[in-house]
JSON list of C-alpha atoms in Angstrom, two decimals:
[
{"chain": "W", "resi": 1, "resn": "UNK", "atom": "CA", "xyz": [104.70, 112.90, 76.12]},
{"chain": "W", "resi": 2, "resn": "UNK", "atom": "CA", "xyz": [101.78, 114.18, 77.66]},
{"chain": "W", "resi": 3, "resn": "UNK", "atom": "CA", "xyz": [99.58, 112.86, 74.55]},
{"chain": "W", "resi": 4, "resn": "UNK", "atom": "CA", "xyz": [101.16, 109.61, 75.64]},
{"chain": "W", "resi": 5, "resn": "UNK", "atom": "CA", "xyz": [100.16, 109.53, 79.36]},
{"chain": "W", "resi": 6, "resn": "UNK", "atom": "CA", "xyz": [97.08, 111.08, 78.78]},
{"chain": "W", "resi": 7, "resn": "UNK", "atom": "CA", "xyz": [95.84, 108.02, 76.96]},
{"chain": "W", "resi": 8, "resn": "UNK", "atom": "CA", "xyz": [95.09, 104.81, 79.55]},
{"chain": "W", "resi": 9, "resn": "UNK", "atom": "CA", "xyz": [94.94, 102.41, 77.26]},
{"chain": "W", "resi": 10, "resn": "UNK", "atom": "CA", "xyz": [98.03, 102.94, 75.51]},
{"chain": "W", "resi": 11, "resn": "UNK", "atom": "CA", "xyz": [100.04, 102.96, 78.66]},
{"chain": "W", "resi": 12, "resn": "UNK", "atom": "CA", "xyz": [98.85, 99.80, 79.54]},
{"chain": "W", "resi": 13, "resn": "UNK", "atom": "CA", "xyz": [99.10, 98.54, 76.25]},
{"chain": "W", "resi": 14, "resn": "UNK", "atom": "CA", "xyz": [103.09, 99.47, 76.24]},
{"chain": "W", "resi": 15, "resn": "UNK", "atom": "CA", "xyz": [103.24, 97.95, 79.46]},
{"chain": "W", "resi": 16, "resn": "UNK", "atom": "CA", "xyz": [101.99, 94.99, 78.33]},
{"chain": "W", "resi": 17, "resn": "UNK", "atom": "CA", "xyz": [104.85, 95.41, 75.87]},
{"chain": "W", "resi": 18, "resn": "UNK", "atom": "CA", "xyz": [107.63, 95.57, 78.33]},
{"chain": "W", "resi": 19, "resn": "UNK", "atom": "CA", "xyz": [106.51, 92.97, 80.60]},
{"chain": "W", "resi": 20, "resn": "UNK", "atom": "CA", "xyz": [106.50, 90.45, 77.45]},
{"chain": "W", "resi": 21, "resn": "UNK", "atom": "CA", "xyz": [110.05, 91.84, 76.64]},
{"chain": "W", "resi": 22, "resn": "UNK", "atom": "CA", "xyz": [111.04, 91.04, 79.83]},
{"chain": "W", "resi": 23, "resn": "UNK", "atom": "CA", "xyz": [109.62, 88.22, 80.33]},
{"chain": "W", "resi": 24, "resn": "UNK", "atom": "CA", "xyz": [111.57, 86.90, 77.42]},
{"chain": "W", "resi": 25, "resn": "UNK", "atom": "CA", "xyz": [114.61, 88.60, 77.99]},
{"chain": "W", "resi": 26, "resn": "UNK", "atom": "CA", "xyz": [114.63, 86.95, 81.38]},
{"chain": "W", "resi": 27, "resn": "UNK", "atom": "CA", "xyz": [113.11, 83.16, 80.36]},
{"chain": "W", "resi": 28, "resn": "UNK", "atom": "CA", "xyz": [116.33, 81.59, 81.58]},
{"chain": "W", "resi": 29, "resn": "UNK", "atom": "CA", "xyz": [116.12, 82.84, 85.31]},
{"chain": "W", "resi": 30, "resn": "UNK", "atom": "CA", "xyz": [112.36, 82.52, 85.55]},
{"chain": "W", "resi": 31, "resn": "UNK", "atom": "CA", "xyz": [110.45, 80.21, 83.01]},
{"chain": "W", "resi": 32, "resn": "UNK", "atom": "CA", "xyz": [107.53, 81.73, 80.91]},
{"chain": "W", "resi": 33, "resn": "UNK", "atom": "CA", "xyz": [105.29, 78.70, 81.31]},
{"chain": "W", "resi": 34, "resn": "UNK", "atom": "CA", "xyz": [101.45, 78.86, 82.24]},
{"chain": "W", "resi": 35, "resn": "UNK", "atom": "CA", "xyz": [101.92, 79.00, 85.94]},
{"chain": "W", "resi": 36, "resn": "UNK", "atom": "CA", "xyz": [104.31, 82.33, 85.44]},
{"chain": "W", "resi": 37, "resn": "UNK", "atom": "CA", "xyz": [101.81, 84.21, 83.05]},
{"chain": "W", "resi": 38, "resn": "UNK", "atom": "CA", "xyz": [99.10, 83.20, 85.47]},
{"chain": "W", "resi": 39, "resn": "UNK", "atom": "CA", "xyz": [101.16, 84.01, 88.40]},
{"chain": "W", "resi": 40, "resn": "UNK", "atom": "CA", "xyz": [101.81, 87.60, 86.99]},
{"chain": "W", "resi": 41, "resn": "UNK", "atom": "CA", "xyz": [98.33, 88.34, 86.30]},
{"chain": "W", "resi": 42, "resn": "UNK", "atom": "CA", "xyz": [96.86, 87.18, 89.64]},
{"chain": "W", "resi": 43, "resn": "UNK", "atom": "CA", "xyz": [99.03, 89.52, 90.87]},
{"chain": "W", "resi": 44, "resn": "UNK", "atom": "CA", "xyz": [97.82, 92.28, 88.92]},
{"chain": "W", "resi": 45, "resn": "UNK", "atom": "CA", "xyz": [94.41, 91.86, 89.04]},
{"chain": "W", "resi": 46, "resn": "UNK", "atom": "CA", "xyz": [94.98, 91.24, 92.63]},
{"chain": "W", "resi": 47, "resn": "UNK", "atom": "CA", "xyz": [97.04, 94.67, 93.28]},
{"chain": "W", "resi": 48, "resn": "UNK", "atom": "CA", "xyz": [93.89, 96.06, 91.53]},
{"chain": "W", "resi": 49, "resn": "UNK", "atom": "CA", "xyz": [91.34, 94.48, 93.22]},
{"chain": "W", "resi": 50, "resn": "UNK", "atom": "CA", "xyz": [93.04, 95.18, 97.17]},
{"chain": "W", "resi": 51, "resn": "UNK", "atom": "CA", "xyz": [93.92, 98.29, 96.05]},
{"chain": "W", "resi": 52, "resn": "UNK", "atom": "CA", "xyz": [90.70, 99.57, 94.90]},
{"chain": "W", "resi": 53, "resn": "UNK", "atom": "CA", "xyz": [89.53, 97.95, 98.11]},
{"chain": "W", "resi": 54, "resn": "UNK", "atom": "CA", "xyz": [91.92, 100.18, 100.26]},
{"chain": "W", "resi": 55, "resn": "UNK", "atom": "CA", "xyz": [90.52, 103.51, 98.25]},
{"chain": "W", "resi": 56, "resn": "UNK", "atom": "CA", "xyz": [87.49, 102.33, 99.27]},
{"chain": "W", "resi": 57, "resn": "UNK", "atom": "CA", "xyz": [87.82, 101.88, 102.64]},
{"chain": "W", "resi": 58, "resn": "UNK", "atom": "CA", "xyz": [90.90, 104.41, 103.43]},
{"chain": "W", "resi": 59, "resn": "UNK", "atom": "CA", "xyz": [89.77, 107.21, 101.28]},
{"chain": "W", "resi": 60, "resn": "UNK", "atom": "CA", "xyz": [86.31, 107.51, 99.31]},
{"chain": "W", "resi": 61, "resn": "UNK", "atom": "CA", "xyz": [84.16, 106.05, 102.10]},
{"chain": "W", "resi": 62, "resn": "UNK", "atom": "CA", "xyz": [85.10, 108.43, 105.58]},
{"chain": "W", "resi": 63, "resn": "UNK", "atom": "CA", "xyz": [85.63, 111.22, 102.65]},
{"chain": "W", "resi": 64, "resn": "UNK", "atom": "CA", "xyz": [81.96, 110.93, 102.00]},
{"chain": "W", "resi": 65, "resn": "UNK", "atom": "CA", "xyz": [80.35, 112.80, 104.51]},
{"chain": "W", "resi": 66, "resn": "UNK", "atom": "CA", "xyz": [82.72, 116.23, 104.36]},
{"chain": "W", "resi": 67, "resn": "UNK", "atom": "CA", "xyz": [81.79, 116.54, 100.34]},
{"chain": "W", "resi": 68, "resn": "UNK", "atom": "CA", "xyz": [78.89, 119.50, 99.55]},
{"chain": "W", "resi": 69, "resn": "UNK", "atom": "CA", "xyz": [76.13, 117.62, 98.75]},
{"chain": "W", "resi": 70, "resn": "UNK", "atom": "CA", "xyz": [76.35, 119.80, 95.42]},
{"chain": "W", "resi": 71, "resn": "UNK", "atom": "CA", "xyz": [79.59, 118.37, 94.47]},
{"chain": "W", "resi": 72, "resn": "UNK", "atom": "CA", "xyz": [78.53, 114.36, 95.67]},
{"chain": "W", "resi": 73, "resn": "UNK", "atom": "CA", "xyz": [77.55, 113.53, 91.84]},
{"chain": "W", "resi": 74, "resn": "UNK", "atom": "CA", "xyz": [80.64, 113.91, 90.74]},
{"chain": "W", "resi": 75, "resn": "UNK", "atom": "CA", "xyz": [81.40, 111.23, 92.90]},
{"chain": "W", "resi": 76, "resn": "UNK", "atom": "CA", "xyz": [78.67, 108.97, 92.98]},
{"chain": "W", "resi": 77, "resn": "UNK", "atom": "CA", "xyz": [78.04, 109.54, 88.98]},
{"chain": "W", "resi": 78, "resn": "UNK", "atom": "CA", "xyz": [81.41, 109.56, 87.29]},
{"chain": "W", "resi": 79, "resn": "UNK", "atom": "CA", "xyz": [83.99, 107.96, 89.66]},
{"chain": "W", "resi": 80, "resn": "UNK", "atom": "CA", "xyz": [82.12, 105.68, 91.56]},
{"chain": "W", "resi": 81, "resn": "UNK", "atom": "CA", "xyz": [80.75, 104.02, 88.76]},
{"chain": "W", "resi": 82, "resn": "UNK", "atom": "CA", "xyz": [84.12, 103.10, 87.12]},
{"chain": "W", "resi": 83, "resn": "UNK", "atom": "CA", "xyz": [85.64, 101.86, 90.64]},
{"chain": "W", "resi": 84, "resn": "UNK", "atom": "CA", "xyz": [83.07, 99.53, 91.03]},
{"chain": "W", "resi": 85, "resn": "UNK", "atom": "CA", "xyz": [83.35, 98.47, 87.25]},
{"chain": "W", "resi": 86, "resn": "UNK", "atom": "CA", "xyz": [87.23, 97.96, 88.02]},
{"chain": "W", "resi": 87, "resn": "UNK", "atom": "CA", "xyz": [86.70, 96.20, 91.29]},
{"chain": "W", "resi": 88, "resn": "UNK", "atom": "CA", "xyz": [84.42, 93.62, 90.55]},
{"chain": "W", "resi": 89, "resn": "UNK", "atom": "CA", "xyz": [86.14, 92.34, 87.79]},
{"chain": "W", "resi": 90, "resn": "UNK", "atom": "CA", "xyz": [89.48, 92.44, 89.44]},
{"chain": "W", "resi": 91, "resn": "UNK", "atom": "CA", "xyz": [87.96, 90.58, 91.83]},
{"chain": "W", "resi": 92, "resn": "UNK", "atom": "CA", "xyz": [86.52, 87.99, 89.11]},
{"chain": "W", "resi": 93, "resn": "UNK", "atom": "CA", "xyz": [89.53, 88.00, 87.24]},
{"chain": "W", "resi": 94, "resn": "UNK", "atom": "CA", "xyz": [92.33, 87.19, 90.17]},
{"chain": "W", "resi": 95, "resn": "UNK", "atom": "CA", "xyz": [90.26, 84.47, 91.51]},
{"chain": "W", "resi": 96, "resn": "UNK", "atom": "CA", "xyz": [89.97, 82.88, 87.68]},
{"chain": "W", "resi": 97, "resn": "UNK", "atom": "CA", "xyz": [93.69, 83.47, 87.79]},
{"chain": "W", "resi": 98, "resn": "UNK", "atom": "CA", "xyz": [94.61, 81.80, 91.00]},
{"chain": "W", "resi": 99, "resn": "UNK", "atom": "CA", "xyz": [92.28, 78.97, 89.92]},
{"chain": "W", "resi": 100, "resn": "UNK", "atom": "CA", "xyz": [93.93, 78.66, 87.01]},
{"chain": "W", "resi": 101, "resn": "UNK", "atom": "CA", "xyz": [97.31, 78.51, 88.93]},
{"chain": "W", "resi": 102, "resn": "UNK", "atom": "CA", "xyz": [96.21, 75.57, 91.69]},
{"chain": "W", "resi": 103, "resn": "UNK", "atom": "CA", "xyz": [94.66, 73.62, 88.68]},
{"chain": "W", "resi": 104, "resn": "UNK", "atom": "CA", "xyz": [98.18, 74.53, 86.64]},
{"chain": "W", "resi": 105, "resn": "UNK", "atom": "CA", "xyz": [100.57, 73.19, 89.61]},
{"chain": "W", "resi": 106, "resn": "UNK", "atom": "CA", "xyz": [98.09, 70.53, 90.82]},
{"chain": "W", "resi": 107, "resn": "UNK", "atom": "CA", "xyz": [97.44, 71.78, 94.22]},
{"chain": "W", "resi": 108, "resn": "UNK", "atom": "CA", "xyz": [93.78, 73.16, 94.04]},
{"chain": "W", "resi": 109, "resn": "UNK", "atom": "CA", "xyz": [92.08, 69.96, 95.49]},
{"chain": "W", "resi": 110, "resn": "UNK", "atom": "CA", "xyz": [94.36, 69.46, 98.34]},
{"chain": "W", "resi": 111, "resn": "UNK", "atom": "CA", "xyz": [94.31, 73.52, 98.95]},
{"chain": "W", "resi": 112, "resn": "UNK", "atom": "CA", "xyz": [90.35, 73.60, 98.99]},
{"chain": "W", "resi": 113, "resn": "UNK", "atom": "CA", "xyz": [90.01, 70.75, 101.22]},
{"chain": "W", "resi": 114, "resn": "UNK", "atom": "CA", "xyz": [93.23, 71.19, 103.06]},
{"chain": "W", "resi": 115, "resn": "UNK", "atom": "CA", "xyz": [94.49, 67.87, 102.89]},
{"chain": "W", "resi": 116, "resn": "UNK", "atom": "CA", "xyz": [97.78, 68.97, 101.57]},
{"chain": "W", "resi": 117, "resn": "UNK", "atom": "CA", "xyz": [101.08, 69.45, 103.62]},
{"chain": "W", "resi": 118, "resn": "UNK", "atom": "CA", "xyz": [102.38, 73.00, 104.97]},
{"chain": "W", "resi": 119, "resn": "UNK", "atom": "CA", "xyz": [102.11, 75.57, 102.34]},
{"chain": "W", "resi": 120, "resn": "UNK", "atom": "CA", "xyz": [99.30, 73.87, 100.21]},
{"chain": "W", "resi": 121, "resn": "UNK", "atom": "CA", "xyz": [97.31, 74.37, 102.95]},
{"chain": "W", "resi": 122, "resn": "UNK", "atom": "CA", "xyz": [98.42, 78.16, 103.45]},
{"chain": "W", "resi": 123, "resn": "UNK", "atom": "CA", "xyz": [97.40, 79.06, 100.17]},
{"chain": "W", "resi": 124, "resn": "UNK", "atom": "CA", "xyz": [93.77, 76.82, 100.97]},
{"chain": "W", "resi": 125, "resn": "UNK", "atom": "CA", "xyz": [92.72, 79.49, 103.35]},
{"chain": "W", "resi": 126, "resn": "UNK", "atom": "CA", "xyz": [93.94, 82.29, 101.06]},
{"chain": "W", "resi": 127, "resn": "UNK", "atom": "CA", "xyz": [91.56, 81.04, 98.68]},
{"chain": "W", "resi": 128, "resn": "UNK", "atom": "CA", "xyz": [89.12, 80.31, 100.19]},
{"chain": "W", "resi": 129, "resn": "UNK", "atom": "CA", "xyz": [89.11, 84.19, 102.56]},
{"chain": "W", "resi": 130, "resn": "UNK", "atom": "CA", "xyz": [89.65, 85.58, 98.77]},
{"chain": "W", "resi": 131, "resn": "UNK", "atom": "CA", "xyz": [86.60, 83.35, 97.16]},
{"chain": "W", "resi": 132, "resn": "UNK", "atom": "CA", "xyz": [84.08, 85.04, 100.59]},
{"chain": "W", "resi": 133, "resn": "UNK", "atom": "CA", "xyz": [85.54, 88.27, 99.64]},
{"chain": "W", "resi": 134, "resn": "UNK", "atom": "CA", "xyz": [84.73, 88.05, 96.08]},
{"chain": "W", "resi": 135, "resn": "UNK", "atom": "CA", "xyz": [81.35, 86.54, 97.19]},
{"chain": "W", "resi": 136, "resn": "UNK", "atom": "CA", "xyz": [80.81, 89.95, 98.77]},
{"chain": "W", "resi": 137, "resn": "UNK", "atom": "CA", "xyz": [82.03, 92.40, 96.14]},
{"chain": "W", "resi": 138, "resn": "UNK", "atom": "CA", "xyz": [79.89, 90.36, 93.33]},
{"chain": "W", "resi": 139, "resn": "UNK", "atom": "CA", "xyz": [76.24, 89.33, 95.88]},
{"chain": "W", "resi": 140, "resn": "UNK", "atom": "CA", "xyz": [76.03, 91.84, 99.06]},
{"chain": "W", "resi": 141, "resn": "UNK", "atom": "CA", "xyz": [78.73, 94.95, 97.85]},
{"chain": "W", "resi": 142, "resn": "UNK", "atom": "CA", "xyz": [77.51, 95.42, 93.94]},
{"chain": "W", "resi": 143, "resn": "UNK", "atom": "CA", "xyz": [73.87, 94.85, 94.19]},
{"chain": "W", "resi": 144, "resn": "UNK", "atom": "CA", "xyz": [73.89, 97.34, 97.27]},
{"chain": "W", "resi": 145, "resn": "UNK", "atom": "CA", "xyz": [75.95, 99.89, 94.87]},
{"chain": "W", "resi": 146, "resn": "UNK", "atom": "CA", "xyz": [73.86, 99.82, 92.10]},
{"chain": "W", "resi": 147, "resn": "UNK", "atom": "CA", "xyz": [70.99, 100.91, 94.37]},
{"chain": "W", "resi": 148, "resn": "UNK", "atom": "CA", "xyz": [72.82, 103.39, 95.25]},
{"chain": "W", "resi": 149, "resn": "UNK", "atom": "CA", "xyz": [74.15, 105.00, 92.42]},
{"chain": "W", "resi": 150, "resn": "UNK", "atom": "CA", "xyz": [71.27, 104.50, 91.17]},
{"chain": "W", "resi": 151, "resn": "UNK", "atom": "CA", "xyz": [73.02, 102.49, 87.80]},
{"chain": "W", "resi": 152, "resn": "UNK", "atom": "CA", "xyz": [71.96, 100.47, 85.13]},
{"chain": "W", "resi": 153, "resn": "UNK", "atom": "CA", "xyz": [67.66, 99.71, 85.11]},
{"chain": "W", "resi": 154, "resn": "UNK", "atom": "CA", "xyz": [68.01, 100.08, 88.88]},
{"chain": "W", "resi": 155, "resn": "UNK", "atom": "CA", "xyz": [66.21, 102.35, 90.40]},
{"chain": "W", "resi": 156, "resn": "UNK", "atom": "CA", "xyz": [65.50, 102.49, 94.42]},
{"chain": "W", "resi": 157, "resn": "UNK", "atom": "CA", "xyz": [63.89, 104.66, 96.83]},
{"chain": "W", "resi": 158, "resn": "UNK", "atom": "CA", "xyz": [65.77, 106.46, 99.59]},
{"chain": "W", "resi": 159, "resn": "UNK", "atom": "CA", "xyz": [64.26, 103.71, 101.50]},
{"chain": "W", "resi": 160, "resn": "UNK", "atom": "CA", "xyz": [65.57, 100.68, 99.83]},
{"chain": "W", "resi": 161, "resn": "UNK", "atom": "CA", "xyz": [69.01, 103.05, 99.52]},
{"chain": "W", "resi": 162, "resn": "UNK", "atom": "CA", "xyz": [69.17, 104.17, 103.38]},
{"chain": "W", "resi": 163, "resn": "UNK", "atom": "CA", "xyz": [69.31, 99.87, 104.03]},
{"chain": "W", "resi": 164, "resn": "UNK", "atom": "CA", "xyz": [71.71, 98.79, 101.25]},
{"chain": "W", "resi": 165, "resn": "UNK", "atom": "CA", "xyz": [74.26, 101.54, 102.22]},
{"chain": "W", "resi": 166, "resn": "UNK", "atom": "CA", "xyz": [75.17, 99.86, 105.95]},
{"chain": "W", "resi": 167, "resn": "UNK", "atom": "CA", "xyz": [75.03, 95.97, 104.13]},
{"chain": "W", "resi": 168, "resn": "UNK", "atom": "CA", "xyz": [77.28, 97.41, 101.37]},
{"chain": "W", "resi": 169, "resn": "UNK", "atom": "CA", "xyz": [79.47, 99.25, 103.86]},
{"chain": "W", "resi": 170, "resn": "UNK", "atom": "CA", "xyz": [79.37, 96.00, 106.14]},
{"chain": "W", "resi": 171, "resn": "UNK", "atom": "CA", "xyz": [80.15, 93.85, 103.15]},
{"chain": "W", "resi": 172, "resn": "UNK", "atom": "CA", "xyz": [83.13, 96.26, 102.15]},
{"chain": "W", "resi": 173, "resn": "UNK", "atom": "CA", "xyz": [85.07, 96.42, 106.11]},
{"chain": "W", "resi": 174, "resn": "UNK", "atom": "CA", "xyz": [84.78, 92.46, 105.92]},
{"chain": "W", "resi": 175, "resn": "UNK", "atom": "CA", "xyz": [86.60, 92.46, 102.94]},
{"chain": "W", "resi": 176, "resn": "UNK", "atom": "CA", "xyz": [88.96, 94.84, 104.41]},
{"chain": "W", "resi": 177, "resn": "UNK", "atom": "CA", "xyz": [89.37, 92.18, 107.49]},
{"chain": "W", "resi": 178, "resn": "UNK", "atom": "CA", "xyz": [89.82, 89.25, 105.40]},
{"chain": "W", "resi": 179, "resn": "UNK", "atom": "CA", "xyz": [92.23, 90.92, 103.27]},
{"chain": "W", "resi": 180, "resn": "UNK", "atom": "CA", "xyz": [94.84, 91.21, 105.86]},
{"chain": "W", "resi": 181, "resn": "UNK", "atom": "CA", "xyz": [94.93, 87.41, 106.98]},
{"chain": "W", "resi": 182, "resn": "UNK", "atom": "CA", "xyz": [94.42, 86.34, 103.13]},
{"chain": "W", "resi": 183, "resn": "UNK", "atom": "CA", "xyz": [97.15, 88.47, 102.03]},
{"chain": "W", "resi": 184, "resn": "UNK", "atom": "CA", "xyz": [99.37, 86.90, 104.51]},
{"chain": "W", "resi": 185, "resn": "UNK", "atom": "CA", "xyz": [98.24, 83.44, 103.53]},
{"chain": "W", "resi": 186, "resn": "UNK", "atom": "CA", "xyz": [99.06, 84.23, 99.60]},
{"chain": "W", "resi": 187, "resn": "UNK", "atom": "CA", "xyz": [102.12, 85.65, 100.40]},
{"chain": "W", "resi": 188, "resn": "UNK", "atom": "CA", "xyz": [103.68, 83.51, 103.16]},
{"chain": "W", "resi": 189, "resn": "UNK", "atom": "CA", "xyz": [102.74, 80.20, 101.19]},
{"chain": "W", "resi": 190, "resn": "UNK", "atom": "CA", "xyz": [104.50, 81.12, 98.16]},
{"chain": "W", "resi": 191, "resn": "UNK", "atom": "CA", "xyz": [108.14, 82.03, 99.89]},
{"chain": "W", "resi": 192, "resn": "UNK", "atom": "CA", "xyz": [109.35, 78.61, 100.46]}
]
């Protein structure tokens, strides 16, 4: 068992599993169309995406200055690295979904340029807090990371790495703002 949980990929992999199993198990009450497989993985990419946001902000970020500076590359080289990996293209990957899903239902015109009704519009101003948000993580938070952590071919001075830390951290507490309103929008739009 502990072989079994132990391994990342294979846990995901028998989620995967289940979800199809349910998913067909249950294609009488909810439809396994486009818009539901979609819908499921905007979700999930979206859980990962806020949620690595939240570490970010709630936990790795004020933690930061209490760590030994002898015991900071363990952050900055080994976990750091793979958050950022996993929130940028969680990012990427829930807006592609919830493109995919206003294209699907026919909404994503009216939703962009809010000239829809009620809840079309809702779900316009999710998308469009959650496209500025992943503006940030991909142009202003990512750019000012890999200065930082020094990854990749790029290398900065302390410099260059003293002025990307506030635009990063800036970058990071706005996406923290939006998410609150945009999470609202995505979920309010979608009850009725």
């Amino acid at each position: 068992m502990a072989k079994f949980f132990g391994n990342l990929h294979l846990v995901l992999a028998t989620g995967l599993v289940l979800t199809i199993i349910t998913m067909l198990n249950y294609a009488g009450a909810a439809p396994v169309d486009a818009n539901s497989v979609f819908r499921w993985l905007h979700v999930f990419f979206g859980i990962l995406w806020i949620g690595l946001l939240y570490y970010l902000n709630f936990v790795q970020v004020p933690t930061m200055p209490a760590i030994p500076a002898e015991q900071k590359g363990a952050i900055t080289g080994h976990i750091a690295p793979k958050v950022f990996f996993f929130f940028r293209y969680a990012a990427l990957l829930t807006v592609i979904t919830g493109l995919v899903i206003a294209v699907v239902k026919g909404y994503a015109h009216q939703a962009f340029t809010f000239s829809g009704e009620g809840s079309v519009n809702l779900i316009g101003l999710g998308m469009w807090l959650a496209l500025i948000m992943a503006f940030n993580v991909w142009f202003i938070i990512w750019p000012a990371q890999k200065k930082i952590l020094n990854l990749g071919a790029t290398e900065a001075s302390a410099e260059e790495k003293a002025a990307a830390a506030p635009r990063a951290l800036a970058a990071s507490r706005t996406n923290l703002l939006l998410s609150l309103p945009m999470l609202y929008c995505m979920v309010s739009a979608n009850l009725g």
